[in-house]
mmCIF file of C-alpha atoms and ligand atoms in Angstrom:
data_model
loop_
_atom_site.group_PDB
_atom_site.id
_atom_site.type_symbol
_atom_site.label_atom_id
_atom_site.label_comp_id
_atom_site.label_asym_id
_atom_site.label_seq_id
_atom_site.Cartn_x
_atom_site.Cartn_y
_atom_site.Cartn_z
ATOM 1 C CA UNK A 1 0.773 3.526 -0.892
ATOM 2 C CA UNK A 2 -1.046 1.407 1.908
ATOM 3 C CA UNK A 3 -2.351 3.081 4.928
ATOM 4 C CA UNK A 4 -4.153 1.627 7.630
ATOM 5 C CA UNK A 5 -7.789 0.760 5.419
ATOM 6 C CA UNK A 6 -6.196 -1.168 2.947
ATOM 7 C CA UNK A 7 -5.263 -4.650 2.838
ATOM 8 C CA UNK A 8 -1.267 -4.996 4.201
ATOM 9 C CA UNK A 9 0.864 -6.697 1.316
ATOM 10 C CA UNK A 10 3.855 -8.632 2.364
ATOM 11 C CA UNK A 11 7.254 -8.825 0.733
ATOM 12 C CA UNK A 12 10.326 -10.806 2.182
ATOM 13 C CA UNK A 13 14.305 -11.191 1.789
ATOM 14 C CA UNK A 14 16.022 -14.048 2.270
ATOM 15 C CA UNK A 15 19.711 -12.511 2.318
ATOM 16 C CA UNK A 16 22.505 -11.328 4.451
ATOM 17 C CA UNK A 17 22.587 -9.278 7.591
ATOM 18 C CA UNK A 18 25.330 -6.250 7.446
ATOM 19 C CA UNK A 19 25.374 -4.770 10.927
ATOM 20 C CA UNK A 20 26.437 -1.796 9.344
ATOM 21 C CA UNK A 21 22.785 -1.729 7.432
ATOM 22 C CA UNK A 22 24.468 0.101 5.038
ATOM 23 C CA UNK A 23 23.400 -3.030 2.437
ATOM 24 C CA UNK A 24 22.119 -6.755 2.804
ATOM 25 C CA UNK A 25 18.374 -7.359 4.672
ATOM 26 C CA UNK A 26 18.795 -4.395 6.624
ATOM 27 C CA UNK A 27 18.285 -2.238 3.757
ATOM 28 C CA UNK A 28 15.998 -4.481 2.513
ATOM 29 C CA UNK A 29 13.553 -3.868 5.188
ATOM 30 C CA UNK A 30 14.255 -0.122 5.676
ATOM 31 C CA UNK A 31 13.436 0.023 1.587
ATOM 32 C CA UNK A 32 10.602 -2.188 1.941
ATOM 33 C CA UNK A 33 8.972 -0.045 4.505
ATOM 34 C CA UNK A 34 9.646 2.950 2.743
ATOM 35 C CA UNK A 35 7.988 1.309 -0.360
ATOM 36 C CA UNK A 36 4.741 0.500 1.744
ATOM 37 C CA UNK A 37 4.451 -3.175 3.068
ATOM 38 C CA UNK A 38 5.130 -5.359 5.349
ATOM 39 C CA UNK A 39 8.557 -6.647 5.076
ATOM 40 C CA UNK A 40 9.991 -9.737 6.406
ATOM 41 C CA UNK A 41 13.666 -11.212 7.051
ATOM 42 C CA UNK A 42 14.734 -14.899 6.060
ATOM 43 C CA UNK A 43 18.228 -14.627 7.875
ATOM 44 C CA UNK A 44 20.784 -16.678 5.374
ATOM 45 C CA UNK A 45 23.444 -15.693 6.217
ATOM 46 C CA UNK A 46 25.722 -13.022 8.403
ATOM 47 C CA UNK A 47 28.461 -10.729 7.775
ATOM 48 C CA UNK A 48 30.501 -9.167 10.296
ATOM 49 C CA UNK A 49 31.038 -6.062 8.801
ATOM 50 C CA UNK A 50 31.284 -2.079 9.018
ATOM 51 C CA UNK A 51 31.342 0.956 6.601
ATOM 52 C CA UNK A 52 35.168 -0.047 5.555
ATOM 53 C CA UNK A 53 35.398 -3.425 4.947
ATOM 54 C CA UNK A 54 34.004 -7.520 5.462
ATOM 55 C CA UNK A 55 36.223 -8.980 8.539
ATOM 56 C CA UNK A 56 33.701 -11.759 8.149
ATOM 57 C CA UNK A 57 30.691 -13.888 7.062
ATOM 58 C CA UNK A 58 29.158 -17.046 7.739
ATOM 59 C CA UNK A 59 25.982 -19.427 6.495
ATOM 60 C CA UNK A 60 23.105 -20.316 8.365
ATOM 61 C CA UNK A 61 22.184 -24.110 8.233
ATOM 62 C CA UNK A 62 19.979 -24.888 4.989
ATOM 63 C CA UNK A 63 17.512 -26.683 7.322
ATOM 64 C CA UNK A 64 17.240 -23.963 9.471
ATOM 65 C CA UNK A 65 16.387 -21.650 6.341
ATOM 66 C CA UNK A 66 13.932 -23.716 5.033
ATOM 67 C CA UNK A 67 12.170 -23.340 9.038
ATOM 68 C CA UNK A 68 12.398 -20.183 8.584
ATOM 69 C CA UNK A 69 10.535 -19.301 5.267
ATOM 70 C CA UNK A 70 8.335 -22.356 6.197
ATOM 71 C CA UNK A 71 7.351 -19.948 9.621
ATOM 72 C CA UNK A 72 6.090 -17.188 7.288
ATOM 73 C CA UNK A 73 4.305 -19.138 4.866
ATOM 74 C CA UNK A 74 2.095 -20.678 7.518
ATOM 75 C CA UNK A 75 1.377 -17.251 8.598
ATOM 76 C CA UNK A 76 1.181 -14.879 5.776
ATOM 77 C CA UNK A 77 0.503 -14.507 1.865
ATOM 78 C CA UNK A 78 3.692 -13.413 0.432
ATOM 79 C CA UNK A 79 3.154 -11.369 -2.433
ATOM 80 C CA UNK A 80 6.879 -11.220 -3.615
ATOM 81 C CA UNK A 81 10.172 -12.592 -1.964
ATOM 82 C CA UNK A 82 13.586 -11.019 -2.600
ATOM 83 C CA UNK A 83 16.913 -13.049 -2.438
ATOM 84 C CA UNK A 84 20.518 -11.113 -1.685
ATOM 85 C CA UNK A 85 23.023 -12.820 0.089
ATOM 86 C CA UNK A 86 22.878 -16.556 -0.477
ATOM 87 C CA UNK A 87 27.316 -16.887 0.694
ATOM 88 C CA UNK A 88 26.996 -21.065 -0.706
ATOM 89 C CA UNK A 89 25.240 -23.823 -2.699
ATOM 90 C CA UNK A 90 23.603 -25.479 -0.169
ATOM 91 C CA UNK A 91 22.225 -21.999 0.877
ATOM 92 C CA UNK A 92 20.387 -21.476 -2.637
ATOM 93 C CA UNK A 93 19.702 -25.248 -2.441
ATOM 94 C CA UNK A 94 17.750 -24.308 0.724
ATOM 95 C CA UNK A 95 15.879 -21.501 -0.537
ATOM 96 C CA UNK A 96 15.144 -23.282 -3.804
ATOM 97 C CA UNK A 97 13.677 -25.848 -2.356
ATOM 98 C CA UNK A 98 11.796 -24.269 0.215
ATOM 99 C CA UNK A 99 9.752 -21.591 -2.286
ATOM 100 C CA UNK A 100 6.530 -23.109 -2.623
ATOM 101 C CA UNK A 101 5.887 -23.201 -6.612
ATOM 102 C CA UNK A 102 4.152 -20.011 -8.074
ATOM 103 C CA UNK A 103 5.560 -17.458 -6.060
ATOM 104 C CA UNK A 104 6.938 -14.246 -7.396
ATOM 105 C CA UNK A 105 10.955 -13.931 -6.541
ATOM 106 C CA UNK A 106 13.347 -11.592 -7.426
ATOM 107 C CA UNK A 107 16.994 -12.679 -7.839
ATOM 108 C CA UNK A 108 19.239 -10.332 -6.877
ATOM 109 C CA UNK A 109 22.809 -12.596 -7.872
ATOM 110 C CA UNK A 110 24.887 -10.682 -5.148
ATOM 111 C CA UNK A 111 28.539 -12.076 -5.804
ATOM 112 C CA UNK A 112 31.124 -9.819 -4.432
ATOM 113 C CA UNK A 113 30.853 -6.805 -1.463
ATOM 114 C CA UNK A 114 32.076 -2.909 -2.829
ATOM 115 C CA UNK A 115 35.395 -4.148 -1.351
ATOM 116 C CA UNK A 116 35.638 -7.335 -3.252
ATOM 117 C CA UNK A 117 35.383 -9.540 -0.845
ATOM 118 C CA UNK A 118 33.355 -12.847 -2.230
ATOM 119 C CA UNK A 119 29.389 -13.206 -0.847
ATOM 120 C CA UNK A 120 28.666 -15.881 -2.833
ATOM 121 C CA UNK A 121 31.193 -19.111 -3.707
ATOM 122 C CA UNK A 122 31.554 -20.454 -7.075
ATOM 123 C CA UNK A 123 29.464 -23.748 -6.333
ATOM 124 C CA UNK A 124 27.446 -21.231 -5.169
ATOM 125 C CA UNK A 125 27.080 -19.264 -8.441
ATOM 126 C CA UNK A 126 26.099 -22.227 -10.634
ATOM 127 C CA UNK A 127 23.678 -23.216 -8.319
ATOM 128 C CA UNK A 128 21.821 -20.008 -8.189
ATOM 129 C CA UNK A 129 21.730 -20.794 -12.206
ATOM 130 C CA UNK A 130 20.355 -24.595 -12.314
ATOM 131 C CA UNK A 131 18.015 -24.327 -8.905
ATOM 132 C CA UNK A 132 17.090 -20.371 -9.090
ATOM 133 C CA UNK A 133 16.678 -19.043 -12.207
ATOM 134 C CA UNK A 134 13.860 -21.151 -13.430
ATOM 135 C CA UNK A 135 11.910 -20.179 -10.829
ATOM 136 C CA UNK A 136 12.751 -16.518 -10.803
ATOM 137 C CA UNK A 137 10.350 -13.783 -11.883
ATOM 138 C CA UNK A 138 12.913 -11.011 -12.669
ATOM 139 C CA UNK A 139 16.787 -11.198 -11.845
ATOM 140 C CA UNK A 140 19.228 -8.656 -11.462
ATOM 141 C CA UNK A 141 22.286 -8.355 -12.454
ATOM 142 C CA UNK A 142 24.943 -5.106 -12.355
ATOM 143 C CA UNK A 143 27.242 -5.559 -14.700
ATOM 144 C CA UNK A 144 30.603 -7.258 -12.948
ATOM 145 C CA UNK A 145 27.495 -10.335 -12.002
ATOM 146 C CA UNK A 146 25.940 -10.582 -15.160
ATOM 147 C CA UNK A 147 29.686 -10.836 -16.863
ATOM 148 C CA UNK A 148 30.638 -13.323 -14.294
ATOM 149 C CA UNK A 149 27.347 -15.749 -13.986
ATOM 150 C CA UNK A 150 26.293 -15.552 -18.133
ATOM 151 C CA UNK A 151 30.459 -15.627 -19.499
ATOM 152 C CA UNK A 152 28.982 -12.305 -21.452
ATOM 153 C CA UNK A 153 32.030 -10.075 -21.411
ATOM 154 C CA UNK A 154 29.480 -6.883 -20.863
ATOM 155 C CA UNK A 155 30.805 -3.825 -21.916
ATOM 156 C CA UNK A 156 28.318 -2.022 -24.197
ATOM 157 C CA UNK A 157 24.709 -1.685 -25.038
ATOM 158 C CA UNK A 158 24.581 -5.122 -27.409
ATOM 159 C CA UNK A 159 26.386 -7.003 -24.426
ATOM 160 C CA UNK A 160 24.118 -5.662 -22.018
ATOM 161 C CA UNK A 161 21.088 -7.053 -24.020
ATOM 162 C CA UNK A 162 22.951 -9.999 -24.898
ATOM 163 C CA UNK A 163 23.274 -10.735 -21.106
ATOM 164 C CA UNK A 164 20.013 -10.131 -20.238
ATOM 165 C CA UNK A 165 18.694 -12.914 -22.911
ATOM 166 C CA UNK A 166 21.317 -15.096 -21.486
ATOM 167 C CA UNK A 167 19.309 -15.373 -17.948
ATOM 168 C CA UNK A 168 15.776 -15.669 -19.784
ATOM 169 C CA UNK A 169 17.596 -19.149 -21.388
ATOM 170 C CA UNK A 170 18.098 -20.317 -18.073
ATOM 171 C CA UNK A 171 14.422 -19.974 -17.141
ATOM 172 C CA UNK A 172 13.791 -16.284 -15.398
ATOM 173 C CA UNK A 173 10.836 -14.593 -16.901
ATOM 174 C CA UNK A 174 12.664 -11.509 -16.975
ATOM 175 C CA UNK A 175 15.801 -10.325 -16.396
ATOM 176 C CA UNK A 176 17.408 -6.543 -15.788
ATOM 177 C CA UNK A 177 21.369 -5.500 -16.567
ATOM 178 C CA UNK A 178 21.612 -2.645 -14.933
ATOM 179 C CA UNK A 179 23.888 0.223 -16.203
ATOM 180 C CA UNK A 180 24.971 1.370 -12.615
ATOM 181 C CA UNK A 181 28.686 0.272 -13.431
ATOM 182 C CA UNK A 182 28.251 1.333 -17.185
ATOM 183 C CA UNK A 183 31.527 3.185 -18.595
ATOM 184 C CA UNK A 184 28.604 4.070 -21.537
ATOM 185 C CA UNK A 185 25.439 5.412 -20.969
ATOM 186 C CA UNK A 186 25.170 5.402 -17.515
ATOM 187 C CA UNK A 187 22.692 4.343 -15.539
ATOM 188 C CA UNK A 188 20.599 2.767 -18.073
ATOM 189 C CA UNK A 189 19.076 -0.512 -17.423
ATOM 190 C CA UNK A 190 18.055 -3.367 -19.627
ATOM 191 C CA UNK A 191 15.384 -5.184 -18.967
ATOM 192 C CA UNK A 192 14.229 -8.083 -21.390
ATOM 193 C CA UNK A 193 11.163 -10.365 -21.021
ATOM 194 C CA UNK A 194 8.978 -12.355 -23.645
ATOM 195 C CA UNK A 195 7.651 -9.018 -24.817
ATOM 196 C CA UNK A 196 11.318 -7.846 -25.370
ATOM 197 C CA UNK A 197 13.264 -5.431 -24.446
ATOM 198 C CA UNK A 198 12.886 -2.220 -22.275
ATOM 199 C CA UNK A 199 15.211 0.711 -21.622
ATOM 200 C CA UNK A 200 14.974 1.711 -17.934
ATOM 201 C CA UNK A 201 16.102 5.069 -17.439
ATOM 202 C CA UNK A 202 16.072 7.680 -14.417
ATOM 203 C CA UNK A 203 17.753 11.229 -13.695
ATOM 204 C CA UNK A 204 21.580 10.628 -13.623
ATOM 205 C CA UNK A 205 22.524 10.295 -10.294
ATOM 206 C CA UNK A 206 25.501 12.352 -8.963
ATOM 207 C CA UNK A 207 27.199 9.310 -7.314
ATOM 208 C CA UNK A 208 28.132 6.051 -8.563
ATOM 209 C CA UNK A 209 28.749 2.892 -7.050
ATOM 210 C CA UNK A 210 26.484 3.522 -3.906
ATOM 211 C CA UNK A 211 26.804 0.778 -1.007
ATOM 212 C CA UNK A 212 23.496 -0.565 -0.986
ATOM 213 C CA UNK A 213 21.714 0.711 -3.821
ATOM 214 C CA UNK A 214 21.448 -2.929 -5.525
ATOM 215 C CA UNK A 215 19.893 -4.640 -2.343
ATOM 216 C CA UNK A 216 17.615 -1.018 -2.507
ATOM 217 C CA UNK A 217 16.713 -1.488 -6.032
ATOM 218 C CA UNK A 218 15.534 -5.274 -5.795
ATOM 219 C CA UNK A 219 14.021 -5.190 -3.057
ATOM 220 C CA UNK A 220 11.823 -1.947 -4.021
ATOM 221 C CA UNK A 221 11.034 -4.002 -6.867
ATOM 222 C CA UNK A 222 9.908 -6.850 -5.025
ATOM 223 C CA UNK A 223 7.551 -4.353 -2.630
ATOM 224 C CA UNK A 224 5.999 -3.175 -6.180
ATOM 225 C CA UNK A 225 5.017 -6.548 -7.165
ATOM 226 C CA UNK A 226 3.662 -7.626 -4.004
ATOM 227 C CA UNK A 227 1.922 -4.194 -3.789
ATOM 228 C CA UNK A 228 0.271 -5.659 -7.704
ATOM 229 C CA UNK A 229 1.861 -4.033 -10.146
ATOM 230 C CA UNK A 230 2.959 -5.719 -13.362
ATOM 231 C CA UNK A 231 6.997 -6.497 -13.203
ATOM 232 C CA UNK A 232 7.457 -4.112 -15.767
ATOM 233 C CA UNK A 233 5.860 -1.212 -14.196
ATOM 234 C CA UNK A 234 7.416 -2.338 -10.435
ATOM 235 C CA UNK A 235 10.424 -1.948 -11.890
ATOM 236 C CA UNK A 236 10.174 1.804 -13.193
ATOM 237 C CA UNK A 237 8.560 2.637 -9.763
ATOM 238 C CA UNK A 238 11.661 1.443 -8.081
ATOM 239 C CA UNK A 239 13.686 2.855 -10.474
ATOM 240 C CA UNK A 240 12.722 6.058 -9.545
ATOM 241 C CA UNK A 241 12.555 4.781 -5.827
ATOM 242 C CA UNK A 242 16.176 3.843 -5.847
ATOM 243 C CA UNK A 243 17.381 7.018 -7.703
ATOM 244 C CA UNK A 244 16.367 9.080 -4.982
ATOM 245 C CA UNK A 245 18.052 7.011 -2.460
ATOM 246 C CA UNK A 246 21.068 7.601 -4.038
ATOM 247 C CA UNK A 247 20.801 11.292 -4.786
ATOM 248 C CA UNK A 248 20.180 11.451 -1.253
ATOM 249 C CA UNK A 249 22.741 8.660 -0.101
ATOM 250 C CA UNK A 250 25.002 9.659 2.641
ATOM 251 C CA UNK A 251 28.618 9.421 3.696
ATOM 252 C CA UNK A 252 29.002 7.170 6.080
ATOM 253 C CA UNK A 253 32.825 6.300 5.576
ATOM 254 C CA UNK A 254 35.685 9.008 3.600
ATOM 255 C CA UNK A 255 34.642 8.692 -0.131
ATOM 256 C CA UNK A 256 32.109 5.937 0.357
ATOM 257 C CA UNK A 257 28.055 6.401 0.224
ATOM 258 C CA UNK A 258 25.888 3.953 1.115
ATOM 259 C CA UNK A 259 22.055 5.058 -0.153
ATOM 260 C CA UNK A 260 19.357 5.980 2.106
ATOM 261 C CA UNK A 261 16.035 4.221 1.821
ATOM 262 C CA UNK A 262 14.036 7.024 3.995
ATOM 263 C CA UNK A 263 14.971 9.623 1.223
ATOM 264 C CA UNK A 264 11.207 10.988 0.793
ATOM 265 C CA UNK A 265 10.947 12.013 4.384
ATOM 266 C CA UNK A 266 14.869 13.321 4.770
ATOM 267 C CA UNK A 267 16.054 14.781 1.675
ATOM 268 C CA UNK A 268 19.075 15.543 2.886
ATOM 269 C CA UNK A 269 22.632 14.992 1.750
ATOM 270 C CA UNK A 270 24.382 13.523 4.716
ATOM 271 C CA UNK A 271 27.712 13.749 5.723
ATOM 272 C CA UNK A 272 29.186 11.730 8.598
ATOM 273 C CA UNK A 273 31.155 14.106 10.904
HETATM 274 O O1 PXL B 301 25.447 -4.999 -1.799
HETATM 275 C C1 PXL B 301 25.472 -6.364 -1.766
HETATM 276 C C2 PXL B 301 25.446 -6.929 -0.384
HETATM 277 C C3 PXL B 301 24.398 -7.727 -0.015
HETATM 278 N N1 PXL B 301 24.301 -8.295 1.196
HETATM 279 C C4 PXL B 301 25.256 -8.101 2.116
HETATM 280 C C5 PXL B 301 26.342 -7.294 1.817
HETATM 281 C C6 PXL B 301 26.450 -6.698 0.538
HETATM 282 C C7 PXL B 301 27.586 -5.861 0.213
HETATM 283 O O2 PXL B 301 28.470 -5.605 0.976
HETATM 284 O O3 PXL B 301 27.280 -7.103 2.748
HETATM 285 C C8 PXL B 301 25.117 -8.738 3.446
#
């Protein structure tokens, strides 16, 4: 952890407001925080949206995106930026182009909300794969995304692996299916880089599908690496990070949990009343 001696490390998102913050760059910054740096919001894109469903979303203007991150880099050494949201292909375009070369990213290839409704187009999709991925430090996929983008019907532990490979062919130095959707061994990740492959494993939660707990999990990730860690050992601290946020995740709509970043100061199992 940083406190007020040491140098302040700096991770951003570029992703999707939810007004709701129950997921999207809210929760990336609330998880970033938590995770001890400085984090910072590339708005690219907006949702109007609550605890029950998307009513609505809409892009901001490539050019405008590429102001944005172009604003931060003038100003600050980014250890590690975090994508979410990207809702179309001239979005990841954007960002793609406006990541100067070298620095770490992870890809988190957000496709659909809980409720199904579509974040990212199909244009969309492939472009993430030709423009992102080959300059992506670790991606990660849940299951539904990493059947979808790779063509990988996913549905066991081989799959799962086989996916994972699947995104280090298209260029990202490391790649993570993770076994939050898993109708086998639950909860198990699978990370693969050019060392192999790694099983990433935490506490069984008591609640699946939390609202939120992807956008948690990358971005926690990216706060490790810009914090120094080695990707593999970022991602077992945010493991850990993101099981507690959703063994602490709270109710914030009838049978639906979104996961709560500020878990080591209020371990508490909420309940909206
Ligand atoms: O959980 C993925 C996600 C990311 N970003 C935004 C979202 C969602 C899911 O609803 O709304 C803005």
């Amino acid at each position: 952890m940083n406190n007020g001696e040491m140098k302040k490390a700096f991770a951003a998102t570029i992703a999707g407001s939810d007004p709701s913050a129950g997921a999207g760059l809210q929760v990336d910054l609330k998880t970033m925080t938590a995770c001890g740096v400085w984090g910072m919001t590339v708005v690219a894109a907006l949702t109007a949206q609550n605890a029950n469903h998307v009513i609505d979303a809409s892009s901001v203007e490539g050019n405008f995106i590429k102001e944005e991150i172009k604003a931060l880099e003038e100003d600050f050494e980014i250890g590690c930026y975090k994508t979410g949201m990207l809702k179309n292909a001239p979005t990841v375009k954007a960002v793609a182009e406006a990541l100067p070369k070298g620095r770490k990213l992870v890809v988190d290839p957000v496709l659909l909300a809980t409720k199904e409704y579509r974040l990212l187009d199909e244009a969309g999709q492939n472009k993430l794969v030709t423009d992102l991925l080959p300059i992506t430090t670790v991606v990660t996929p849940n299951i539904p995304e990493a059947t979808l983008i790779s063509g990988i019907k996913v549905n066991d532990a081989e799959s799962m692996e086989q996916a994972a490979f699947w995104f280090l062919d298209q260029g990202a130095e490391a790649a993570i299916v993770k076994g939050g959707h898993a109708k086998f061994r639950l909860g198990t990740d699978v990370y693969v880089d050019k060392q192999g492959v790694m099983l990433v494993e935490a506490e069984v939660a008591p609640f699946t599908d939390v609202h939120g707990s992807g956008c948690c999990y990358a971005s926690a990730i990216a706060a490790h690496i810009a914090l120094g860690l080695p990707v593999r050992e970022a991602v077992f601290e945010a493991k850990k990070f993101v099981n507690g946020a959703i063994k602490y995740s709270w109710e914030y709509a009838p049978g639906l949990r979104t996961m709560n970043p500020g878990w080591q100061q209020h371990k508490t199992y909420y309940k909206r009343e």
